[in-house]
Every structure is written in structure tokens, then in C-alpha cells.
Amino acid sequence: MFTSLAGRSAVVTGGSKGIGRGIAEVLADAGVHVVITGRHQADIDATVDSLAGKPGTVSGVTSDVTDPADCRRVVAAAVERHGGLDIVCANAGIFPSSRLEELTPEKIDEVIGVNFKGTVYIVQAALDALTASGHGRVVITSSITGPITGFPGWSHYGASKAAQLGFLRTAAMELAPKKITVNAVLPGNIVTEGLVDMGQQYMDQMAAAVPAGRLGSVSDIGNAALFFATDEASYITGQTLVVDGGQILPESQEALADM
Ligand code: NAP
């Protein structure tokens, strides 16, 4: 039995949609008060409305993770609304596809800016508050793409997701004396609004490549993040948890077909 997290305070960047929304919902179900972020007010409002009535409250701050001042504003809001900050889920991310021939410096900067720098900025902004909590938790949403696998069109995206893990390992060391853990969840293919827009046929093809026989849900990722946030995970830091239904396991298409 895990110690209750009821009353703890969390920030989930990119919590207005997709995986971040799923993390926010799982945390709120556990009684955690959550501040979600995103750049678009309408998406934040819709998510805040849909998650009303949970044991933990969910509120929003419209903000951009590429702006360190915005990140400080998010943290200040969480501290003001909930009396402190215990959990930071650095989740906001973008994944525009571009093969090498079309990959411009601007496209590289954009993906690295949101996915990597945005992760660093929100953690930096939260350092004092997480230290004060006495049991600070940082949970980064990385990906299997980059750290483990490749996907044509996503060389810059994969690099940004691997960069998060390079950051994590040293941040975990620097922050261990402050009793802050830093871990990452590496999702496989998760059903989000964006994936649903790709159509059922696309989703069926993707699911066929997963030994578990289904795509992941946002709550699959939320539950992994929740575990890292528990008191019982206090001795786990600098680690990664792949949540992919076994997607990275088959060594060939034949291996998958032989299941
Ligand atoms: P999504 O549905 O597109 O949601 C992305 C979230 O990030 C939105 O809330 C978005 O809100 C926010 N965001 C984007 N740029 C931002 C910025 N500059 N500042 C603040 N918020 C920003 O994407 P998702 O699929 O849930 O992905 C979430 C994370 O999971 C990403 O880090 C992604 O790399 C990772 N991931 C996803 C999958 C998957 O299968 N879906 C697999 C592996 C890893 P706004 O657009 O309003 O800013």
C-alpha cells in the first residue's frame, strides 16, 4: 500500500492535452492539487472543466515552457494556490516530422527549445519549492523514440528526447542531497487526440506492432508518473521506465509474427 499523496501540489507542463492531461487526471484522482500548463487558454479551460470534481483540484496557467519567466510564473502560481510544490511533471513536447533533407536550423531549434530547454527551465524554476517540500519529485516525459528507437522524420525529436535523459542523470545527482528525485517515463505509442486524428487504420497498424496488442492509454503513463511521485519511490532516482506494451522487444518482424 502506498502512502497517500492527497494534498500534495504538482505542476504538469503540457497538461492541457494528451499525455499531460492523463498525468493530471491520475494525480488529481490521487488527491494531488495540479496546475496544468499549455499555450492555449481554450484547451486549458476545457481540461480544467472536464477534471472538475476530482479529489485533487486542477487549475491552469497559460504559459510557454520555452520562456524561463513563464516557468517561474507557473511555479509561483502552484505555490500560491497550494502552499508549496512537491511534484513537477516536465511533459510539454512537440513532434513535427522533418526528414534530414528538409530539416532547417529553425526546426531543430524549435524542437530542442520546447522538448529539451523547456524541461530544464521548468525544473530550474521549481528548484527552491521542490527543495522546501523535503520530498521533491521530477518526472520527465521522454520517449522510446531517440533513447531506444528511431523513426524517419524524427531525428531532431529523437535527439531532444535523448537529451532529456542526459540532463536527468546529472540533475538527479545534483538534486539528491536536496531529497529531490528525477526520473523519466518513456512512452511507446499512446492514444491521444493527435493519434486518433491519424485514423483507425493507422492506429490498428501501430497496435499490431505491440506485443501487448494495443496502444497505450494516457493513464498508463499517468500511473507510471504517479509511482515515481510516491514516497515509496524515494530511493529511485536518475532512472527511466519504458511504458510501451513491449513494443521495443521484438528483434525482428518474424519474432513478432511468431508470438
Ligand atoms: P499533445 O497531445 O500534442 O500535447 C502536448 C502538450 O504540450 C499540450 O498540452 C500542448 O499545449 C503542450 N505544449 C506544446 N508546446 C508547448 C510549449 N512551448 N509550452 C507549453 N506547453 C506546450 O502531445 P502528447 O502526445 O500528449 O505528448 C506529450 C509528451 O509525451 C511529449 O513530451 C511527447 O514527446 C511525449 N510522448 C508522446 C508519445 C505519444 O504516443 N503520444 C509517445 C512518446 C512520448 P499547447 O499546444 O496549447 O501549448
PDB file of N, CA and C in Angstrom, residues 57-90:
ATOM      1  N   THR A  57      -7.683  19.219  -6.831  1.00  0.00           N
ATOM      2  CA  THR A  57      -8.160  20.249  -7.758  1.00  0.00           C
ATOM      3  C   THR A  57      -7.222  20.352  -8.961  1.00  0.00           C
ATOM      4  N   VAL A  58      -7.772  20.794 -10.074  1.00  0.00           N
ATOM      5  CA  VAL A  58      -6.969  21.048 -11.278  1.00  0.00           C
ATOM      6  C   VAL A  58      -7.254  22.475 -11.736  1.00  0.00           C
ATOM      7  N   SER A  59      -6.186  23.261 -11.891  1.00  0.00           N
ATOM      8  CA  SER A  59      -6.331  24.618 -12.408  1.00  0.00           C
ATOM      9  C   SER A  59      -5.228  24.850 -13.428  1.00  0.00           C
ATOM     10  N   GLY A  60      -5.315  25.953 -14.140  1.00  0.00           N
ATOM     11  CA  GLY A  60      -4.370  26.151 -15.235  1.00  0.00           C
ATOM     12  C   GLY A  60      -3.611  27.461 -15.174  1.00  0.00           C
ATOM     13  N   VAL A  61      -2.476  27.485 -15.858  1.00  0.00           N
ATOM     14  CA  VAL A  61      -1.723  28.722 -16.108  1.00  0.00           C
ATOM     15  C   VAL A  61      -1.287  28.678 -17.570  1.00  0.00           C
ATOM     16  N   THR A  62      -1.788  29.600 -18.347  1.00  0.00           N
ATOM     17  CA  THR A  62      -1.393  29.660 -19.751  1.00  0.00           C
ATOM     18  C   THR A  62       0.047  30.146 -19.833  1.00  0.00           C
ATOM     19  N   SER A  63       0.894  29.350 -20.446  1.00  0.00           N
ATOM     20  CA  SER A  63       2.323  29.685 -20.422  1.00  0.00           C
ATOM     21  C   SER A  63       3.081  28.842 -21.432  1.00  0.00           C
ATOM     22  N   ASP A  64       4.306  29.307 -21.710  1.00  0.00           N
ATOM     23  CA  ASP A  64       5.159  28.664 -22.718  1.00  0.00           C
ATOM     24  C   ASP A  64       6.428  28.168 -22.021  1.00  0.00           C
ATOM     25  N   VAL A  65       6.727  26.875 -22.133  1.00  0.00           N
ATOM     26  CA  VAL A  65       7.903  26.341 -21.421  1.00  0.00           C
ATOM     27  C   VAL A  65       9.226  26.844 -21.984  1.00  0.00           C
ATOM     28  N   THR A  66       9.202  27.447 -23.174  1.00  0.00           N
ATOM     29  CA  THR A  66      10.463  27.957 -23.731  1.00  0.00           C
ATOM     30  C   THR A  66      10.853  29.294 -23.110  1.00  0.00           C
ATOM     31  N   ASP A  67       9.986  29.826 -22.242  1.00  0.00           N
ATOM     32  CA  ASP A  67      10.242  31.116 -21.603  1.00  0.00           C
ATOM     33  C   ASP A  67      10.495  30.888 -20.105  1.00  0.00           C
ATOM     34  N   PRO A  68      11.742  31.061 -19.648  1.00  0.00           N
ATOM     35  CA  PRO A  68      12.032  30.819 -18.231  1.00  0.00           C
ATOM     36  C   PRO A  68      11.166  31.647 -17.289  1.00  0.00           C
ATOM     37  N   ALA A  69      10.818  32.870 -17.695  1.00  0.00           N
ATOM     38  CA  ALA A  69       9.968  33.710 -16.831  1.00  0.00           C
ATOM     39  C   ALA A  69       8.573  33.103 -16.711  1.00  0.00           C
ATOM     40  N   ASP A  70       8.068  32.543 -17.795  1.00  0.00           N
ATOM     41  CA  ASP A  70       6.778  31.854 -17.746  1.00  0.00           C
ATOM     42  C   ASP A  70       6.846  30.663 -16.791  1.00  0.00           C
ATOM     43  N   CYS A  71       7.942  29.929 -16.847  1.00  0.00           N
ATOM     44  CA  CYS A  71       8.089  28.769 -15.956  1.00  0.00           C
ATOM     45  C   CYS A  71       8.089  29.207 -14.499  1.00  0.00           C
ATOM     46  N   ARG A  72       8.744  30.321 -14.210  1.00  0.00           N
ATOM     47  CA  ARG A  72       8.738  30.833 -12.832  1.00  0.00           C
ATOM     48  C   ARG A  72       7.323  31.252 -12.411  1.00  0.00           C
ATOM     49  N   ARG A  73       6.573  31.799 -13.350  1.00  0.00           N
ATOM     50  CA  ARG A  73       5.187  32.207 -13.071  1.00  0.00           C
ATOM     51  C   ARG A  73       4.316  30.982 -12.745  1.00  0.00           C
ATOM     52  N   VAL A  74       4.542  29.897 -13.458  1.00  0.00           N
ATOM     53  CA  VAL A  74       3.784  28.654 -13.221  1.00  0.00           C
ATOM     54  C   VAL A  74       4.063  28.137 -11.815  1.00  0.00           C
ATOM     55  N   VAL A  75       5.334  28.088 -11.469  1.00  0.00           N
ATOM     56  CA  VAL A  75       5.715  27.585 -10.145  1.00  0.00           C
ATOM     57  C   VAL A  75       5.145  28.489  -9.052  1.00  0.00           C
ATOM     58  N   ALA A  76       5.230  29.795  -9.255  1.00  0.00           N
ATOM     59  CA  ALA A  76       4.697  30.737  -8.256  1.00  0.00           C
ATOM     60  C   ALA A  76       3.196  30.521  -8.072  1.00  0.00           C
ATOM     61  N   ALA A  77       2.495  30.243  -9.152  1.00  0.00           N
ATOM     62  CA  ALA A  77       1.043  30.016  -9.062  1.00  0.00           C
ATOM     63  C   ALA A  77       0.756  28.759  -8.251  1.00  0.00           C
ATOM     64  N   ALA A  78       1.516  27.694  -8.497  1.00  0.00           N
ATOM     65  CA  ALA A  78       1.297  26.445  -7.754  1.00  0.00           C
ATOM     66  C   ALA A  78       1.569  26.654  -6.269  1.00  0.00           C
ATOM     67  N   VAL A  79       2.650  27.372  -5.964  1.00  0.00           N
ATOM     68  CA  VAL A  79       2.997  27.623  -4.556  1.00  0.00           C
ATOM     69  C   VAL A  79       1.922  28.470  -3.885  1.00  0.00           C
ATOM     70  N   GLU A  80       1.460  29.489  -4.597  1.00  0.00           N
ATOM     71  CA  GLU A  80       0.442  30.375  -4.024  1.00  0.00           C
ATOM     72  C   GLU A  80      -0.890  29.646  -3.823  1.00  0.00           C
ATOM     73  N   ARG A  81      -1.282  28.855  -4.830  1.00  0.00           N
ATOM     74  CA  ARG A  81      -2.590  28.190  -4.756  1.00  0.00           C
ATOM     75  C   ARG A  81      -2.599  27.023  -3.779  1.00  0.00           C
ATOM     76  N   HIS A  82      -1.457  26.320  -3.663  1.00  0.00           N
ATOM     77  CA  HIS A  82      -1.476  25.059  -2.919  1.00  0.00           C
ATOM     78  C   HIS A  82      -0.460  24.995  -1.788  1.00  0.00           C
ATOM     79  N   GLY A  83       0.154  26.132  -1.476  1.00  0.00           N
ATOM     80  CA  GLY A  83       1.025  26.198  -0.301  1.00  0.00           C
ATOM     81  C   GLY A  83       2.397  25.590  -0.486  1.00  0.00           C
ATOM     82  N   GLY A  84       2.751  25.247  -1.708  1.00  0.00           N
ATOM     83  CA  GLY A  84       4.070  24.676  -1.976  1.00  0.00           C
ATOM     84  C   GLY A  84       4.035  23.908  -3.274  1.00  0.00           C
ATOM     85  N   LEU A  85       5.135  23.214  -3.559  1.00  0.00           N
ATOM     86  CA  LEU A  85       5.196  22.404  -4.783  1.00  0.00           C
ATOM     87  C   LEU A  85       6.022  21.151  -4.488  1.00  0.00           C
ATOM     88  N   ASP A  86       5.427  19.998  -4.737  1.00  0.00           N
ATOM     89  CA  ASP A  86       6.079  18.722  -4.442  1.00  0.00           C
ATOM     90  C   ASP A  86       6.484  17.938  -5.687  1.00  0.00           C
ATOM     91  N   ILE A  87       5.719  18.119  -6.779  1.00  0.00           N
ATOM     92  CA  ILE A  87       5.890  17.260  -7.956  1.00  0.00           C
ATOM     93  C   ILE A  87       5.910  18.129  -9.213  1.00  0.00           C
ATOM     94  N   VAL A  88       6.925  17.939 -10.034  1.00  0.00           N
ATOM     95  CA  VAL A  88       6.952  18.599 -11.348  1.00  0.00           C
ATOM     96  C   VAL A  88       6.984  17.538 -12.427  1.00  0.00           C
ATOM     97  N   CYS A  89       5.999  17.534 -13.295  1.00  0.00           N
ATOM     98  CA  CYS A  89       5.984  16.647 -14.451  1.00  0.00           C
ATOM     99  C   CYS A  89       6.322  17.479 -15.680  1.00  0.00           C
ATOM    100  N   ALA A  90       7.562  17.321 -16.157  1.00  0.00           N
ATOM    101  CA  ALA A  90       8.034  18.048 -17.339  1.00  0.00           C
ATOM    102  C   ALA A  90       7.613  17.251 -18.562  1.00  0.00           C
TER     103      ALA A  90
END
